[in-house]
CSV table of C-alpha atoms in Angstrom, one decimal:
chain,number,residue,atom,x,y,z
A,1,UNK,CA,-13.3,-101.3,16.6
A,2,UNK,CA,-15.0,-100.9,13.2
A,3,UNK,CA,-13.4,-102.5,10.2
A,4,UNK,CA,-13.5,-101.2,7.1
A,5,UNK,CA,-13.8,-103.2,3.6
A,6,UNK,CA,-11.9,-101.4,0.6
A,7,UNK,CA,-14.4,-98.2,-0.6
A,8,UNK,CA,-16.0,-98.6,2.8
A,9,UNK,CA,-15.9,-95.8,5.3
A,10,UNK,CA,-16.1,-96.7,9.1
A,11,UNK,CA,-17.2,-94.1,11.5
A,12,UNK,CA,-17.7,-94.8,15.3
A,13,UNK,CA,-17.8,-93.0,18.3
A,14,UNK,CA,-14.2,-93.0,20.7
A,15,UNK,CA,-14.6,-91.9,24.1
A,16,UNK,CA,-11.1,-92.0,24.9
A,17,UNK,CA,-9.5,-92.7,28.9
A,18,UNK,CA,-8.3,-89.1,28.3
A,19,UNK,CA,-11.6,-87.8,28.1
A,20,UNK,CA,-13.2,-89.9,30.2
A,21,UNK,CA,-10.6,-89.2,32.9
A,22,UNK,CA,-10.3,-85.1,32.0
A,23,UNK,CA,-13.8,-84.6,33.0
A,24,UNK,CA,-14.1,-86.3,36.1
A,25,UNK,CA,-15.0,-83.7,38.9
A,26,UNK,CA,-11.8,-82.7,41.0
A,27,UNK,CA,-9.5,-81.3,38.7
A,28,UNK,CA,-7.5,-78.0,39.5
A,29,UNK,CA,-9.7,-74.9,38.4
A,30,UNK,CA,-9.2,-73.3,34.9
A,31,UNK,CA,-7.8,-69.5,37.0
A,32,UNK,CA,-5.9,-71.6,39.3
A,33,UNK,CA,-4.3,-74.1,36.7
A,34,UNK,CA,-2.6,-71.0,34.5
A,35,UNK,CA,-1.3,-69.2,37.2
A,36,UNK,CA,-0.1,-72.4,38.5
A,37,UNK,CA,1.3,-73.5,35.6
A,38,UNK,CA,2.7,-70.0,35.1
A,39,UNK,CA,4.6,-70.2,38.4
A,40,UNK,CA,6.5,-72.9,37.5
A,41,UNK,CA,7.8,-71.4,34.4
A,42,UNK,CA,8.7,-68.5,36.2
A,43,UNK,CA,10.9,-70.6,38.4
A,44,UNK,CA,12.5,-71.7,35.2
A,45,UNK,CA,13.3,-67.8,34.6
A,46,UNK,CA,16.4,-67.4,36.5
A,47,UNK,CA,18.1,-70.2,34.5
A,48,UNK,CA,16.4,-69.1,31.2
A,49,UNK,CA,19.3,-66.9,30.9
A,50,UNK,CA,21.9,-68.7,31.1
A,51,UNK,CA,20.4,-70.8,28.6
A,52,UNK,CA,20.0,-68.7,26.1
A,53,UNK,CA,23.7,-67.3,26.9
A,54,UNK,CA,24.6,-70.8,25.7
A,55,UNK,CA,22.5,-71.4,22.8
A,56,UNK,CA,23.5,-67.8,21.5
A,57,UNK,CA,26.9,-68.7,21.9
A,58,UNK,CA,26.2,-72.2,20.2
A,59,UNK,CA,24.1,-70.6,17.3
A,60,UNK,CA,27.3,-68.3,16.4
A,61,UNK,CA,29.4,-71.0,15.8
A,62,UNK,CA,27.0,-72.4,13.4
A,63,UNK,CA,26.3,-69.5,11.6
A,64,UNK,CA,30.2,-69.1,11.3
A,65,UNK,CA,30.4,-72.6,9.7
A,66,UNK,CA,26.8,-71.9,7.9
A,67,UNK,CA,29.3,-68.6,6.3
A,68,UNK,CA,31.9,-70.5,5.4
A,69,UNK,CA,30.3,-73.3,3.6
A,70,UNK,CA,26.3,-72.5,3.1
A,71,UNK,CA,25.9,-75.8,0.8
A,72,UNK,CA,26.8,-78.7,3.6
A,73,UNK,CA,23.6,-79.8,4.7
A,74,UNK,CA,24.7,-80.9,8.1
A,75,UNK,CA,26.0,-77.3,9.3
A,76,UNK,CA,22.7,-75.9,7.8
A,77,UNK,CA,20.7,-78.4,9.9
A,78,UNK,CA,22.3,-77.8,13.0
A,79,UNK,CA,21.7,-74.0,13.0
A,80,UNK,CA,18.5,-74.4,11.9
A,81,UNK,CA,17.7,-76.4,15.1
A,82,UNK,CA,19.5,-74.0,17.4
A,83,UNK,CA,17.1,-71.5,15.4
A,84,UNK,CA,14.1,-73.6,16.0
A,85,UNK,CA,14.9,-73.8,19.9
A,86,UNK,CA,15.3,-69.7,20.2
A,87,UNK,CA,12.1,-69.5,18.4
A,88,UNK,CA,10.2,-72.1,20.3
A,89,UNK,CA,11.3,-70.9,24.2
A,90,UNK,CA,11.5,-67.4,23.9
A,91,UNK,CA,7.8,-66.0,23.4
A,92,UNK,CA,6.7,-69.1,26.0
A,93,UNK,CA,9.4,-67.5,28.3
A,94,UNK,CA,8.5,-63.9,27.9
A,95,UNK,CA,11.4,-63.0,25.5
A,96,UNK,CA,8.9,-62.2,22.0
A,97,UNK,CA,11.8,-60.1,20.5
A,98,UNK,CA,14.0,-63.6,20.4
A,99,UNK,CA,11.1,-65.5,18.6
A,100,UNK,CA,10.7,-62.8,16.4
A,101,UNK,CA,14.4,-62.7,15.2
A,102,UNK,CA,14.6,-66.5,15.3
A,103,UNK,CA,11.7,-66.8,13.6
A,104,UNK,CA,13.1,-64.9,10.6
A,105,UNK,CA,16.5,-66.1,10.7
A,106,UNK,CA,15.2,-69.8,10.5
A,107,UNK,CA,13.5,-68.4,7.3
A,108,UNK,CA,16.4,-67.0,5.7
A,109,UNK,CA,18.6,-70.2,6.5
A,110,UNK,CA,15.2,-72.1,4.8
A,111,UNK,CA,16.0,-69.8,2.0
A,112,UNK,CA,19.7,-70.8,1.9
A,113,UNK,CA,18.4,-74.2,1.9
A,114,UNK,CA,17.0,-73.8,-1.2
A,115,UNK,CA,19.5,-71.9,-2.7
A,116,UNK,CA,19.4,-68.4,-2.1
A,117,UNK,CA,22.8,-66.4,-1.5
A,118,UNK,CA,24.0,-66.7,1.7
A,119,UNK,CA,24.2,-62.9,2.6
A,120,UNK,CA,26.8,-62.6,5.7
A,121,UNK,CA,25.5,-59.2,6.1
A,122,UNK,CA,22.1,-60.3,6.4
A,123,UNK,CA,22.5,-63.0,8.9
A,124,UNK,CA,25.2,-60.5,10.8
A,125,UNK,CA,22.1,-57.9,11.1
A,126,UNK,CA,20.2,-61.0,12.3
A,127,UNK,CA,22.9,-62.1,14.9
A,128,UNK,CA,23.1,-58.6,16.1
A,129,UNK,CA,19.7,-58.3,16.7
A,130,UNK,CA,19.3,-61.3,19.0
A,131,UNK,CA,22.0,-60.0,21.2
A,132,UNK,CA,19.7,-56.7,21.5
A,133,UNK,CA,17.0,-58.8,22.2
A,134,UNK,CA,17.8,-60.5,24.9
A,135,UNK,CA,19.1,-56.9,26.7
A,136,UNK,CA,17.6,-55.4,29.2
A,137,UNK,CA,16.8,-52.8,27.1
A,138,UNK,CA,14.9,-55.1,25.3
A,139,UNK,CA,13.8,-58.5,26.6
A,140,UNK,CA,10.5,-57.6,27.5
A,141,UNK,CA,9.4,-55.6,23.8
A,142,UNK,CA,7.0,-57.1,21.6
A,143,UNK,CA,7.8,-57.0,18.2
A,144,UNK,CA,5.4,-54.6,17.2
A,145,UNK,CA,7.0,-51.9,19.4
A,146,UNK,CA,10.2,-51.8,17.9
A,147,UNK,CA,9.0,-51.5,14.3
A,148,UNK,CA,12.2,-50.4,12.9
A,149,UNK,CA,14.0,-53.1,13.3
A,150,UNK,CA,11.2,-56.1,13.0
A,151,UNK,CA,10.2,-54.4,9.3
A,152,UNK,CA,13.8,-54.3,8.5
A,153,UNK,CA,14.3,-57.9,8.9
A,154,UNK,CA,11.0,-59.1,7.5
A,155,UNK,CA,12.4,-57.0,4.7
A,156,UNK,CA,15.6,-59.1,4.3
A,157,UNK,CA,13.8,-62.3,4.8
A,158,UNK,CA,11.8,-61.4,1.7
A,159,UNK,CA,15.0,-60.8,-0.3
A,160,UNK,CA,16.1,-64.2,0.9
A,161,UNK,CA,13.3,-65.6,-0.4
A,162,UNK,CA,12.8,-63.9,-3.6
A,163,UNK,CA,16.8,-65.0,-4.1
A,164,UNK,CA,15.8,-68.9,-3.3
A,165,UNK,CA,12.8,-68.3,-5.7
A,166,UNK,CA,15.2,-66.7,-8.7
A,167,UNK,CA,17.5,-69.8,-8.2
A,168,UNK,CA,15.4,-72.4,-8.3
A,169,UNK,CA,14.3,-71.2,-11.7
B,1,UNK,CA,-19.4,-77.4,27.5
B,2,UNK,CA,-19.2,-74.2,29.8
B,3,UNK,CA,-16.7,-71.3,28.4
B,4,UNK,CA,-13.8,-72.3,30.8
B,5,UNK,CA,-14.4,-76.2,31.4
B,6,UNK,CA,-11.7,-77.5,33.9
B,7,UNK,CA,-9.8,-80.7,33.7
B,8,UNK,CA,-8.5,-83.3,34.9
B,9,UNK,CA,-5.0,-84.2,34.8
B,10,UNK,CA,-4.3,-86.3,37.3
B,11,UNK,CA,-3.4,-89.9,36.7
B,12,UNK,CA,-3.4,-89.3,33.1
B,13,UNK,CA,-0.3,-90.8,31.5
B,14,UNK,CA,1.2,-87.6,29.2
B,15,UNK,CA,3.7,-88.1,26.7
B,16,UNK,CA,5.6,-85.1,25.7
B,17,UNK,CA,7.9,-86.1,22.1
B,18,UNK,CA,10.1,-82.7,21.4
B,19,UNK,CA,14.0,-83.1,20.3
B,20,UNK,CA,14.6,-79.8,22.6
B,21,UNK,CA,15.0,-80.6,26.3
B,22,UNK,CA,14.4,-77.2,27.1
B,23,UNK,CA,10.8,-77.5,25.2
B,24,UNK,CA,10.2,-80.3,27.1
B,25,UNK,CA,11.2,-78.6,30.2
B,26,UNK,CA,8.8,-75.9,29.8
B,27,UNK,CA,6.0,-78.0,28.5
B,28,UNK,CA,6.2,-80.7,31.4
B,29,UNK,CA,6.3,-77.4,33.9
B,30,UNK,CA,2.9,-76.1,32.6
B,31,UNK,CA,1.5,-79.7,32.9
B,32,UNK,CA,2.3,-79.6,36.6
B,33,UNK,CA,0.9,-76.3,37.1
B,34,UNK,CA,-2.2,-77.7,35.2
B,35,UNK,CA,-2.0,-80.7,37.9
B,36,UNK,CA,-0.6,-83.7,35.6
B,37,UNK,CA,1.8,-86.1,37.6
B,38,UNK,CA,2.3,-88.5,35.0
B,39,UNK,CA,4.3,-87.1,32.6
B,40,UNK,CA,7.0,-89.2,30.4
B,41,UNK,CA,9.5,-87.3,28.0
B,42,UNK,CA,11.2,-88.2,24.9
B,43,UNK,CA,13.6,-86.9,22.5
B,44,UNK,CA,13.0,-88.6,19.2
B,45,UNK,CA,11.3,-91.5,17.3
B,46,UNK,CA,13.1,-93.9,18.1
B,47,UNK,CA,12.2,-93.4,21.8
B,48,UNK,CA,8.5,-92.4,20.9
B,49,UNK,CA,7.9,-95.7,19.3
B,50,UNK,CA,9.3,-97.8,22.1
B,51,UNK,CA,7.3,-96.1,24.6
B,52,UNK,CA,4.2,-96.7,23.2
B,53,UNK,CA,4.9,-100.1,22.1
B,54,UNK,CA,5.7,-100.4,25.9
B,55,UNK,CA,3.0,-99.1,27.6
B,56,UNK,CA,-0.6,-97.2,27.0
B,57,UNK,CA,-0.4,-93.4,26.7
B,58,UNK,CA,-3.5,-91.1,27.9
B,59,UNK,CA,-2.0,-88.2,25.3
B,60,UNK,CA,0.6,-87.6,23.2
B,61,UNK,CA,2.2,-83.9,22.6
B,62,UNK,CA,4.3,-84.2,19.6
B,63,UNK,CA,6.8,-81.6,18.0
B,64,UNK,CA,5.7,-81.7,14.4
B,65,UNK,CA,9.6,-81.6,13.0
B,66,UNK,CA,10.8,-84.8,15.7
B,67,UNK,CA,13.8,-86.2,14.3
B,68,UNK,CA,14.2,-87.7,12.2
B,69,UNK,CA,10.9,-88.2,10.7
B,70,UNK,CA,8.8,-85.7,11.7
B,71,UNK,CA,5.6,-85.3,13.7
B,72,UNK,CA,3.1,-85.9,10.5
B,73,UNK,CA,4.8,-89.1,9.9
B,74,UNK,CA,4.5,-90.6,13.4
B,75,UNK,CA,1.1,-89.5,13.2
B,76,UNK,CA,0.1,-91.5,10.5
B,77,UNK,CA,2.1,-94.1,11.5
B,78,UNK,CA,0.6,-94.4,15.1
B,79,UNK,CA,-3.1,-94.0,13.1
B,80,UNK,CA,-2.3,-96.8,10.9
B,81,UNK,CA,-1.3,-99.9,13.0
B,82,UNK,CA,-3.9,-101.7,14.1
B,83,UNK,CA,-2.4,-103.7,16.6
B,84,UNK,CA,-1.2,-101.0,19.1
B,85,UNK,CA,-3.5,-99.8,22.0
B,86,UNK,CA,-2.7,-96.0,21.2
B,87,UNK,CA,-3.8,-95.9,18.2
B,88,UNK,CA,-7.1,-93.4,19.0
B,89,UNK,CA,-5.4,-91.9,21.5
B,90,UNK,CA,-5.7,-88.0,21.7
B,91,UNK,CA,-2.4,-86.5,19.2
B,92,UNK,CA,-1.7,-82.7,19.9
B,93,UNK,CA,1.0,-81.7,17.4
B,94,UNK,CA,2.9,-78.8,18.3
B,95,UNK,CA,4.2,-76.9,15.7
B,96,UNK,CA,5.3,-73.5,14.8
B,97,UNK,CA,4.4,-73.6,11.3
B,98,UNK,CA,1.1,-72.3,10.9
B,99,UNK,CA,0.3,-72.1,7.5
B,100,UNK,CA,-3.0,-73.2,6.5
B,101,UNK,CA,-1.5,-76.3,4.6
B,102,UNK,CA,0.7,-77.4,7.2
B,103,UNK,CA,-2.4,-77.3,9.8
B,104,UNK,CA,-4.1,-79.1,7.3
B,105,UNK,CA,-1.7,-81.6,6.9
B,106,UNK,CA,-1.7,-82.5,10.1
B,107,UNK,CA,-5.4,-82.8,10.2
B,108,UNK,CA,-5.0,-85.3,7.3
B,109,UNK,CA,-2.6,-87.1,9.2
B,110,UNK,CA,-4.9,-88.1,12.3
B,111,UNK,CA,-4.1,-85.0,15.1
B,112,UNK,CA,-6.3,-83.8,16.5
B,113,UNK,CA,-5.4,-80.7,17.6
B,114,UNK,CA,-2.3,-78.5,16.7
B,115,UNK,CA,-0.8,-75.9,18.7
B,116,UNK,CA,1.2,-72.6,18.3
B,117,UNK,CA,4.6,-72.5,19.0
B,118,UNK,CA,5.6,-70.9,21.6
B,119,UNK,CA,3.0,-72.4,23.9
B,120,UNK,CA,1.3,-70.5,26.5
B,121,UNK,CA,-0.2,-71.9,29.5
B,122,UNK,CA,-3.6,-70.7,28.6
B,123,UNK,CA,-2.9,-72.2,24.5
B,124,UNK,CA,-1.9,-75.0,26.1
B,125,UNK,CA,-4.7,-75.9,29.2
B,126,UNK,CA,-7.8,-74.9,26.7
B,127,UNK,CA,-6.4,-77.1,23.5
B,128,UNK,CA,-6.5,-80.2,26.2
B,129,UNK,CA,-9.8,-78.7,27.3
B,130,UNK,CA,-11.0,-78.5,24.0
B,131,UNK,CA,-9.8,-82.3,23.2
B,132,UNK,CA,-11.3,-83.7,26.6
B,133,UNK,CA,-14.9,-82.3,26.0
B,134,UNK,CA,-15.7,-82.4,22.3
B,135,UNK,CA,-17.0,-85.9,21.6
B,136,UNK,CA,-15.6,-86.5,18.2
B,137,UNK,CA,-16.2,-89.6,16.0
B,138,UNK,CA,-13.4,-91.6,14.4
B,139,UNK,CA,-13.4,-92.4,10.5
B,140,UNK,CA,-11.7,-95.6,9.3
B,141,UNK,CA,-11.2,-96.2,5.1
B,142,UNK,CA,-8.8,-96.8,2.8
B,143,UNK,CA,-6.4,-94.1,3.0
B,144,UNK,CA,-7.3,-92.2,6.6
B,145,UNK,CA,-8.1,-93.6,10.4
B,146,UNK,CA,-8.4,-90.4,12.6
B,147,UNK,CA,-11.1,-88.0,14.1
B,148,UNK,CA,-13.6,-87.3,11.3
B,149,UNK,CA,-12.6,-84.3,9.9
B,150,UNK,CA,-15.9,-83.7,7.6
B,151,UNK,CA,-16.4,-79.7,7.8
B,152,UNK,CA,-19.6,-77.8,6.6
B,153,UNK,CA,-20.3,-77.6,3.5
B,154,UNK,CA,-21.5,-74.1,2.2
B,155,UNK,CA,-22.1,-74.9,-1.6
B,156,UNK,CA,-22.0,-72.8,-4.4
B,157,UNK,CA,-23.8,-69.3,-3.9
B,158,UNK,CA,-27.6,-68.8,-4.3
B,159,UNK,CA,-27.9,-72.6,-4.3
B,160,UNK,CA,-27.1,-72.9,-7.8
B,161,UNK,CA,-24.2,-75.6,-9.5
B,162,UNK,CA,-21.3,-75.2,-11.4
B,163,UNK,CA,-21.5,-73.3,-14.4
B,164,UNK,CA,-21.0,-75.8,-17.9
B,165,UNK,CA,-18.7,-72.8,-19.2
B,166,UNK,CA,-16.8,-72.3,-15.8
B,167,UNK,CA,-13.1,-74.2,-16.6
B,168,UNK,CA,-10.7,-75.8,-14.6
B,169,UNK,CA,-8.0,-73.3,-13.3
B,170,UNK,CA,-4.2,-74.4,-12.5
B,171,UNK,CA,-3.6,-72.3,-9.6
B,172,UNK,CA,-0.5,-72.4,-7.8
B,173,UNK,CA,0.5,-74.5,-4.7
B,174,UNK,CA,-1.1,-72.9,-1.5
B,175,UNK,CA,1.3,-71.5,0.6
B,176,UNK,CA,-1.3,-68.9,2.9
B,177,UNK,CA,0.3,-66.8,5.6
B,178,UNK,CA,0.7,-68.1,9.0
B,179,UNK,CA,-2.6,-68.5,10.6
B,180,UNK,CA,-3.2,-67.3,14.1
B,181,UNK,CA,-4.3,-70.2,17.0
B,182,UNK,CA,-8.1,-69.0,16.6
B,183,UNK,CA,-7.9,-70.0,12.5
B,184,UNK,CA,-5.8,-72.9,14.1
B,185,UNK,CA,-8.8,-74.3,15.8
B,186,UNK,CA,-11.2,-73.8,13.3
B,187,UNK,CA,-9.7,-76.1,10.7
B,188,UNK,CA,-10.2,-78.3,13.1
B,189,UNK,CA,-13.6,-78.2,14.6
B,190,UNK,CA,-15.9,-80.2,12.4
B,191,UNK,CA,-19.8,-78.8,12.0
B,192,UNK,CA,-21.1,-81.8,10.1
B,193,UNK,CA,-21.4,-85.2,11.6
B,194,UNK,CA,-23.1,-88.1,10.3
């Protein structure tokens, strides 16, 4: 490997086992791969739910301790993962709606972070919404076909911020 | 590189470093699908560094918030020490923070490639795709070892220089809206090598 004296810059070419290995011939095709890979994930369905039953369930008790004392860090943290998960599964899992809210209620707790309000109302809306997500009313919208409601929490999440903004003045 | 190059998986040694099992779940799924068979898991630093102190890892897909330090971190940390065999191997950082200065960051960190979360098979198998067939030199100085990330450089309109009148403007920290995987890749794609 190239070395590099102080104010010197070393550039060199990698051709890494990864690559070299990734384009050997043989490998599954492109078409094949996704719906492959697809197929497993929708195995993964059937238990998605019950997941996210539990996660829901764990992400209220959070919130309720978030509520009662928004400056401990720890409580904050810990909803904020729970959050994090939501966001990250759902839209891989087909459930958009539950990213979308996640999304924006990891924002507002950001915001809290930082010293906004902690509106109950606000994260209420929030809480309520990801129980109408995950319906089956719902659990196959994107976000942009239920406007009403993804506008009205974009809206609060911009409150939030603006709040966080004013206080860290 | 055709449009839709296929790869390779098999044999490859994948690590997959997220804090939610249920991430890990799905991502190690789509990495069968894709026809991986060695795929390793782990939950948080700690373990992340032990494994690749252990053993040599094909590729690495990273959460960029692992606890407790944080995807960037490990990046830079994995870049910087010399004496470890990973340390050009291929970093995808997953991460749903898109902004253009957190994709940036991790450029500046060494990945090479970060990805949209929530992953989709297809986001997934053509970022790996991407990595696999785009030779890329590595830079090593002072204050950076990682996949060049020198970008074209337009210059100033109509090919003339800075104005002497033009002054320096304070402008505020840049926080940009979330950019979509497309803008994603392009950050990362360098047009000037050398």
């Amino acid at each position: 490997m190239a070395d590099s004296t102080k104010g010197d810059a070393a550039i060199f070419p990698i051709d890494t086992r990864f690559q070299q290995m990734a384009r050997r011939p043989g490998g599954v095709p492109r078409e094949r791969a996704l719906d492959g890979a697809q197929r497993h994930i929708d195995e993964l369905k059937p238990e998605f739910n019950n997941w996210l039953s539990r996660e829901l369930k764990e992400l209220a008790v959070s919130i309720q301790q978030v509520i009662s004392n928004p400056s401990d860090a720890t409580v904050l943290e810990r909803a904020h993962q729970v959050c994090c998960q939501l966001r990250d599964v759902g839209g891989t899992m087909g459930y958009e709606l539950v990213t979308f809210v996640a999304d924006n209620l990891c924002d507002i707790l950001d915001a809290i972070k930082a010293g906004a309000t902690c509106d109950k109302n606000m994260i209420d809306c929030h809480m309520d919404a990801l129980a109408l997500a995950r319906t089956d009313a719902y659990r196959n919208l994107r976000p942009e076909q239920v406007p009403e409601m993804t506008s009205g929490l974009r809206r609060m999440v911009e409150l939030a911020i603006a709040s966080s903004a004013r206080e860290s003045k | 590189m055709s449009s839709n190059p296929t790869i390779n998986l098999r044999d490859l040694v994948i690590l997959i470093a997220d804090s939610s099992s249920y991430v890990r779940m799905i991502s190690h799924s789509m990495l069968r699908g894709f026809g991986a068979n060695k795929v390793l898991e782990v939950g948080q630093t700690g373990a992340l560094l032990q494994t690749l102190s252990a053993q040599k890892i094909d590729i690495l897909l990273c959460d960029a918030r692992l606890p407790p330090y944080g995807g960037l971190v490990l990046t830079r940390t994995i870049r910087r020490n010399a004496d470890n065999v990973n340390r050009t191997m291929p970093i995808l950082l997953m991460s749903s923070d898109t902004r253009e200065v957190a994709i940036k960051s991790a450029r500046d960190a060494g990945a090479n490639m970060v990805i949209a979360k929530p992953m989709s098979p297809k986001s997934l198998y053509d970022r790996l795709a991407w990595i696999a067939f785009s030779s890329r030199n590595f830079v090593d100085t002072d204050s950076y070892f990682g996949p060049d990330r020198r970008f074209k450089i337009e210059g100033y309109p109509g090919g003339v220089g800075r104005r002497k009148g033009d002054k320096v403007e304070e402008v505020g920290q840049e926080v940009g809206p979330a950019l979509a995987q497309d803008d994603i890749d392009s950050l990362f794609s360098a047009t000037r090598t050398g």
